[in-house]
Coordinates of C-alpha atoms and ligand atoms in Angstrom, one line a residue:
X1 CA 22.0 -61.3 -3.5
X2 CA 21.8 -57.7 -2.1
X3 CA 25.0 -57.2 0.1
X4 CA 24.6 -56.1 3.9
X5 CA 26.0 -52.6 3.5
X6 CA 23.7 -52.0 0.3
X7 CA 20.7 -53.0 2.2
X8 CA 21.6 -50.3 5.3
X9 CA 22.4 -48.1 2.8
X10 CA 19.3 -48.4 0.8
X11 CA 17.4 -48.3 4.3
X12 CA 18.9 -45.4 5.1
X13 CA 18.0 -43.6 2.2
X14 CA 14.5 -44.5 2.5
X15 CA 14.3 -42.7 6.1
X16 CA 15.5 -39.8 5.1
X17 CA 13.3 -39.7 2.0
X18 CA 10.6 -40.1 4.4
X19 CA 11.4 -37.7 6.6
X20 CA 11.8 -34.9 4.6
X21 CA 8.2 -34.2 4.1
X22 CA 7.4 -35.2 7.6
X23 CA 9.8 -32.4 9.1
X24 CA 8.8 -30.0 6.7
X25 CA 4.9 -30.3 7.7
X26 CA 5.7 -30.4 11.3
X27 CA 7.6 -26.7 10.9
X28 CA 4.7 -25.1 8.7
X29 CA 3.0 -22.4 10.7
X30 CA -1.1 -22.0 10.1
X31 CA -1.7 -19.8 7.4
X32 CA -4.3 -17.1 7.5
X33 CA -6.0 -16.7 4.1
X34 CA -7.7 -15.1 2.9
X35 CA -6.6 -11.8 4.1
X36 CA -6.5 -8.2 3.3
X37 CA -4.6 -5.2 5.0
X38 CA -5.2 -1.5 3.8
X39 CA -3.2 1.6 5.1
X40 CA -5.7 3.8 7.5
X41 CA -9.0 3.6 9.0
X42 CA -10.2 4.3 5.9
X43 CA -9.2 1.2 4.7
X44 CA -11.9 -1.1 6.5
X45 CA -14.4 0.0 3.9
X46 CA -11.7 -0.6 0.9
X47 CA -11.2 -3.9 2.6
X48 CA -15.0 -4.7 2.3
X49 CA -14.6 -4.2 -1.4
X50 CA -12.0 -6.5 -1.6
X51 CA -13.6 -9.2 0.6
X52 CA -16.3 -9.5 -1.8
X53 CA -13.5 -11.1 -4.1
X54 CA -11.5 -12.7 -1.6
X55 CA -14.5 -14.2 0.1
X56 CA -15.6 -16.1 -2.9
X57 CA -11.8 -17.4 -3.5
X58 CA -11.3 -14.8 -6.1
X59 CA -7.9 -13.8 -7.0
X60 CA -5.8 -11.3 -4.8
X61 CA -5.2 -9.1 -8.1
X62 CA -8.9 -8.6 -8.5
X63 CA -9.7 -8.1 -5.2
X64 CA -7.0 -5.0 -4.8
X65 CA -7.7 -3.6 -7.8
X66 CA -11.6 -3.5 -7.1
X67 CA -10.4 -2.3 -3.5
X68 CA -8.4 0.9 -5.0
X69 CA -11.6 1.6 -7.4
X70 CA -13.8 2.0 -4.6
X71 CA -11.8 4.6 -2.9
X72 CA -11.1 6.1 -6.3
X73 CA -14.5 6.7 -7.0
X74 CA -15.4 8.3 -4.1
X75 CA -16.6 12.3 -4.6
X76 CA -14.8 14.6 -2.3
X77 CA -12.0 11.5 -1.4
X78 CA -8.6 12.8 -1.2
X79 CA -7.4 9.5 -3.3
X80 CA -8.5 10.1 -7.0
X81 CA -9.8 12.9 -8.7
X82 CA -11.6 14.4 -5.9
X83 CA -8.1 14.6 -4.0
X84 CA -6.2 17.9 -3.1
X85 CA -4.2 19.5 -6.3
X86 CA -0.9 20.2 -6.9
X87 CA 0.5 24.2 -6.3
X88 CA -1.0 25.0 -10.1
X89 CA -4.7 23.9 -9.0
X90 CA -4.4 20.5 -11.1
X91 CA -4.7 17.0 -9.6
X92 CA -2.5 14.3 -10.7
X93 CA -2.3 10.8 -9.8
X94 CA 0.1 8.3 -8.9
X95 CA -0.6 4.4 -8.8
X96 CA 0.8 1.0 -9.1
X97 CA -0.1 -2.8 -9.1
X98 CA 1.9 -5.9 -8.6
X99 CA 0.6 -9.6 -8.6
X100 CA 2.1 -13.1 -7.7
X101 CA 4.1 -13.5 -10.7
X102 CA 6.4 -10.0 -10.1
X103 CA 4.0 -8.4 -12.8
X104 CA 3.5 -5.1 -12.6
X105 CA 2.1 -1.8 -13.8
X106 CA 2.3 2.0 -13.0
X107 CA 1.2 5.3 -13.7
X108 CA 2.0 8.3 -12.4
X109 CA 1.5 12.6 -13.0
X110 CA -1.9 10.8 -14.9
X111 CA -4.6 13.8 -15.2
X112 CA -8.4 13.5 -15.7
X113 CA -8.7 9.5 -15.4
X114 CA -10.7 8.3 -12.7
X115 CA -9.4 5.0 -11.7
X116 CA -5.2 5.1 -12.1
X117 CA -4.9 1.8 -10.4
X118 CA -7.0 0.3 -13.2
X119 CA -5.0 1.9 -15.7
X120 CA -1.8 0.6 -14.1
X121 CA -3.2 -2.9 -14.7
X122 CA -3.7 -2.4 -18.3
X123 CA 0.0 -1.3 -18.3
X124 CA 0.8 -4.4 -16.4
X125 CA -1.0 -6.7 -18.9
X126 CA -1.1 -5.2 -22.1
X127 CA 2.4 -3.3 -22.7
X128 CA 5.8 -4.3 -22.4
X129 CA 6.6 -1.8 -20.0
X130 CA 6.0 -1.5 -16.0
X131 CA 5.4 2.7 -16.1
X132 CA 3.7 5.2 -17.8
X133 CA 3.7 8.8 -16.9
X134 CA 1.7 12.2 -17.9
X135 CA 0.5 12.7 -21.5
X136 CA 1.5 9.4 -22.6
X137 CA -0.2 7.5 -19.8
X138 CA -3.2 9.6 -20.4
X139 CA -3.3 8.4 -24.0
X140 CA -2.9 4.9 -23.4
X141 CA -5.8 5.2 -20.9
X142 CA -7.8 6.7 -23.5
X143 CA -6.8 4.1 -26.3
X144 CA -7.9 1.6 -23.4
X145 CA -11.7 2.3 -23.1
X146 CA -11.3 5.1 -20.1
X147 CA -12.9 8.6 -19.9
X148 CA -11.4 11.7 -20.1
X149 CA -12.9 14.0 -17.0
X150 CA -13.5 17.2 -16.8
X151 CA -10.3 18.1 -14.5
X152 CA -12.4 20.3 -12.3
X153 CA -11.8 20.3 -8.5
X154 CA -14.1 18.5 -5.6
X155 CA -15.9 20.9 -3.8
X156 CA -13.7 20.0 -0.9
X157 CA -10.3 20.4 -3.0
X158 CA -11.8 23.8 -4.0
X159 CA -12.0 25.1 -0.8
X160 CA -8.9 23.9 0.5
X161 CA -7.0 24.8 -2.7
X162 CA -8.4 28.6 -2.0
X163 CA -7.3 28.4 1.3
X164 CA -3.7 27.5 0.6
X165 CA -3.5 29.8 -2.3
X166 CA -3.5 32.5 0.6
X167 CA 0.1 31.5 1.7
X168 CA 1.2 29.3 -0.7
X169 CA 3.3 27.3 1.4
X170 CA 4.2 23.9 0.8
X171 CA 3.9 22.2 4.2
X172 CA 3.1 18.7 4.6
X173 CA 0.8 18.2 7.4
X174 CA 1.4 14.8 9.5
X175 CA -1.4 12.3 9.8
X176 CA -3.9 14.9 8.6
X177 CA -6.5 12.5 8.5
X178 CA -6.3 11.9 12.5
X179 CA -6.4 15.2 13.1
X180 CA -9.5 15.9 11.1
X181 CA -11.0 13.0 12.8
X182 CA -10.7 15.1 16.1
X183 CA -11.9 17.9 14.7
X184 CA -15.2 16.4 13.3
X185 CA -17.6 13.9 13.4
X186 CA -17.0 11.0 10.7
X187 CA -19.7 9.1 9.0
X188 CA -20.8 7.3 5.9
X189 CA -18.9 4.7 3.6
X190 CA -15.5 5.7 4.7
X191 CA -16.3 6.7 8.6
X192 CA -14.7 7.9 10.4
X193 CA -12.6 9.7 7.7
X194 CA -15.5 10.7 5.7
X195 CA -17.2 14.1 7.3
X196 CA -20.6 15.7 7.9
X197 CA -19.7 18.4 5.4
X198 CA -18.7 15.8 3.0
X199 CA -14.7 16.4 2.8
X200 CA -12.2 13.4 3.3
X201 CA -8.9 14.2 3.8
X202 CA -6.7 11.4 2.5
X203 CA -4.0 11.3 -0.1
X204 CA -3.3 7.5 -0.2
X205 CA -4.7 4.2 -0.3
X206 CA -2.2 1.2 -0.2
X207 CA -4.0 -2.6 -0.1
X208 CA -2.0 -5.8 0.3
X209 CA -4.1 -9.5 0.0
X210 CA -3.4 -13.0 0.3
X211 CA -5.9 -15.0 -1.1
X212 CA -7.2 -18.4 -0.9
X213 CA -4.9 -20.0 -3.6
X214 CA -1.6 -18.4 -1.1
X215 CA -1.2 -15.7 -3.9
X216 CA -0.3 -12.3 -3.0
X217 CA -0.9 -8.9 -4.8
X218 CA -0.7 -5.4 -3.9
X219 CA -2.1 -2.1 -5.4
X220 CA -1.1 1.7 -4.2
X221 CA -3.1 4.7 -5.7
X222 CA -2.9 8.1 -4.6
X223 CA -3.6 12.1 -5.6
X224 CA -0.2 12.7 -4.3
X225 CA 0.9 15.2 -1.5
X226 CA -1.3 18.1 -1.6
X227 CA 0.0 21.3 -3.2
X228 CA 3.1 19.6 -4.3
X229 CA 5.2 21.0 -7.3
X230 CA 3.8 20.2 -10.7
X231 CA 5.3 16.9 -12.1
X232 CA 6.1 15.9 -8.8
X233 CA 6.0 12.1 -8.7
X234 CA 5.9 10.5 -4.8
X235 CA 6.7 6.7 -3.6
X236 CA 3.3 5.4 -4.4
X237 CA 3.7 4.6 -8.1
X238 CA 7.0 3.3 -7.8
X239 CA 7.5 -0.4 -7.5
X240 CA 9.9 -0.9 -4.4
X241 CA 8.9 2.3 -2.6
X242 CA 5.3 2.5 -2.3
X243 CA 4.3 -1.2 -3.0
X244 CA 6.3 -4.6 -3.2
X245 CA 5.2 -8.1 -3.3
X246 CA 7.3 -11.1 -3.5
X247 CA 4.8 -14.2 -3.8
X248 CA 7.4 -16.4 -1.9
X249 CA 7.7 -14.3 0.9
X250 CA 5.4 -11.4 1.6
X251 CA 3.9 -8.1 0.7
X252 CA 3.9 -4.4 1.6
X253 CA 3.0 -0.9 0.8
X254 CA 3.5 2.6 2.5
X255 CA 1.9 6.0 3.2
X256 CA 3.3 9.5 4.3
X257 CA 6.0 11.4 2.7
X258 CA 7.1 9.9 -0.4
X259 CA 10.6 11.3 -1.0
X260 CA 11.5 9.5 2.2
X261 CA 10.1 6.3 1.2
X262 CA 11.8 6.3 -2.2
X263 CA 15.4 6.9 -0.7
X264 CA 15.4 3.8 1.2
X265 CA 13.4 2.0 -1.5
X266 CA 11.0 1.5 1.7
X267 CA 8.5 -1.6 0.8
X268 CA 11.5 -3.5 -1.2
X269 CA 13.3 -3.3 2.2
X270 CA 10.4 -4.6 4.2
X271 CA 9.8 -7.2 2.2
X272 CA 13.9 -8.2 2.4
X273 CA 13.8 -8.0 6.0
X274 CA 11.1 -10.7 6.0
X275 CA 13.0 -12.8 3.5
X276 CA 15.7 -12.9 6.3
X277 CA 13.4 -13.9 8.9
X278 CA 11.9 -11.2 10.5
X279 CA 8.1 -10.5 11.4
X280 CA 6.0 -8.0 9.4
X281 CA 6.2 -5.6 12.0
X282 CA 9.8 -6.0 12.8
X283 CA 10.3 -5.6 8.9
X284 CA 8.3 -2.3 9.0
X285 CA 10.1 -1.3 12.0
X286 CA 13.5 -1.8 10.4
X287 CA 12.6 0.1 7.1
X288 CA 11.4 3.1 9.3
X289 CA 14.6 3.0 11.4
X290 CA 16.6 3.0 8.0
X291 CA 14.8 6.2 7.1
X292 CA 15.7 8.2 10.7
X293 CA 18.8 7.2 10.5
X294 CA 19.5 9.0 7.5
X295 CA 18.1 12.3 8.7
X296 CA 17.5 12.1 12.4
X297 CA 16.4 15.3 12.9
X298 CA 14.6 16.0 10.2
X299 CA 12.6 12.5 10.9
X300 CA 10.7 14.3 13.9
X301 CA 8.6 16.7 11.2
X302 CA 7.3 13.9 8.9
X303 CA 5.3 10.6 8.7
X304 CA 6.0 7.5 7.1
X305 CA 4.0 4.1 7.8
X306 CA 4.5 0.7 6.4
X307 CA 2.3 -2.1 6.2
X308 CA 3.1 -5.9 5.6
X309 CA 1.9 -9.3 5.1
X310 CA 3.8 -12.5 4.9
X311 CA 3.2 -15.6 3.1
X312 CA 1.5 -17.1 6.3
X313 CA -1.0 -14.3 6.6
X314 CA 0.6 -12.8 9.7
X315 CA 0.6 -8.9 9.3
X316 CA 2.2 -6.1 11.0
X317 CA 3.0 -2.0 10.6
X318 CA 5.2 0.6 11.8
X319 CA 5.1 4.2 11.5
X320 CA 7.7 7.2 12.5
X321 CA 5.5 9.0 14.3
X322 CA 2.0 8.2 16.5
X323 CA -1.1 8.1 14.3
X324 CA -0.6 5.9 11.5
X325 CA -3.8 3.9 11.7
X326 CA -4.5 0.5 9.4
X327 CA -7.1 -1.7 8.8
X328 CA -7.1 -5.7 8.6
X329 CA -9.8 -7.9 7.4
X330 CA -9.8 -11.7 7.3
X331 CA -12.4 -14.6 7.6
X332 CA -13.2 -14.8 11.2
X333 CA -13.6 -11.2 12.6
X334 CA -15.3 -9.2 9.6
X335 CA -12.4 -6.1 10.1
X336 CA -10.6 -4.1 12.5
X337 CA -8.7 -1.1 12.9
X338 CA -5.6 -0.8 14.5
X339 CA -2.9 1.8 15.5
X340 CA 0.8 1.4 14.4
X341 CA 3.4 1.1 16.5
X342 CA 5.4 4.0 16.4
X343 CA 9.6 5.2 16.6
X344 CA 8.0 8.7 18.4
X345 CA 6.0 7.0 20.4
X346 CA 4.7 9.2 23.5
X347 CA 6.0 7.2 26.6
Ligands
SD4_1 C1 3.0 10.6 -1.8 N1 3.0 8.6 -0.3 O1 2.6 11.1 -2.8 C2 2.1 9.9 -0.8 C3 1.4 10.5 0.3 C4 0.6 9.8 1.3 O2 -1.3 10.2 2.8 O3 1.0 8.6 1.3 N2 -0.3 10.3 1.6 O4 4.4 10.9 -1.4

């Protein structure tokens, strides 16, 4: 016969076994999925491309790749081969991609190849490595079916480069995208960053997405800072700097002066802060403040912005200077552009 003590212990065990799933159910926040977030207002058109995949319950990794491709393929766009060249007049591209299993691939200092993000994905899927650079990255791309382009500058980049050569000064321009929006009327698929004269001043596109299955992925693609030293690589192809994804926690990507992002392993920091319980915006703010703390005076002269999403589909952003916009697309709203709060916001 079962003793009374054994019965009570047994009863207590069943109760706790029952209450654990009930408690965790009670705590679960509503999840917004699918959702895609990209840097800048030009991210809205990029998100629309991602949505063609996410809206059909496609995978986040496929969505961020097609999103990045769409802007890389835009002629006279500063992301991809149409971007501004280095100081020697050559366009060099950086990109990285990361999926829900922490698989990642990256290319840097890649020349004459149209879709660096897709080469990065091939590095991820077909090699035992994470990163290929320069000639080796180009050789790998050609071996994997990519075409070698001419390397000619886009009309807009040619014009800007000729202008730059007059002084040959390396001076990254803060929020150059926003300044041009004010100066010219935008139109076209990437409006308002795509201008009447066909120019498009933008270096980097970072896109992070949560798909219908609840998986996160991200992509970051850039022609880098215009008129950089030959061989210079920024944060955009560096996993943990320009992009980081942890499928248990969230994803983050960055835009702005890459050197400063690399110094603090920016997007890894953002994700770790979300792991510690911060909201996406709070986490981005902490990373921005870390950059400023290192060099408070210099930080007045450059821009860095982070965007982040967490596993629940909550999103946020923060930047050093005002003027950093980002685009969010989810099922119920068809996409919206927001202006990130910033450390040096005018009060
Ligand atoms: C870089 N982070 O190469 C990139 C530049 C950028 O909008 O984001 N430009 O440092």
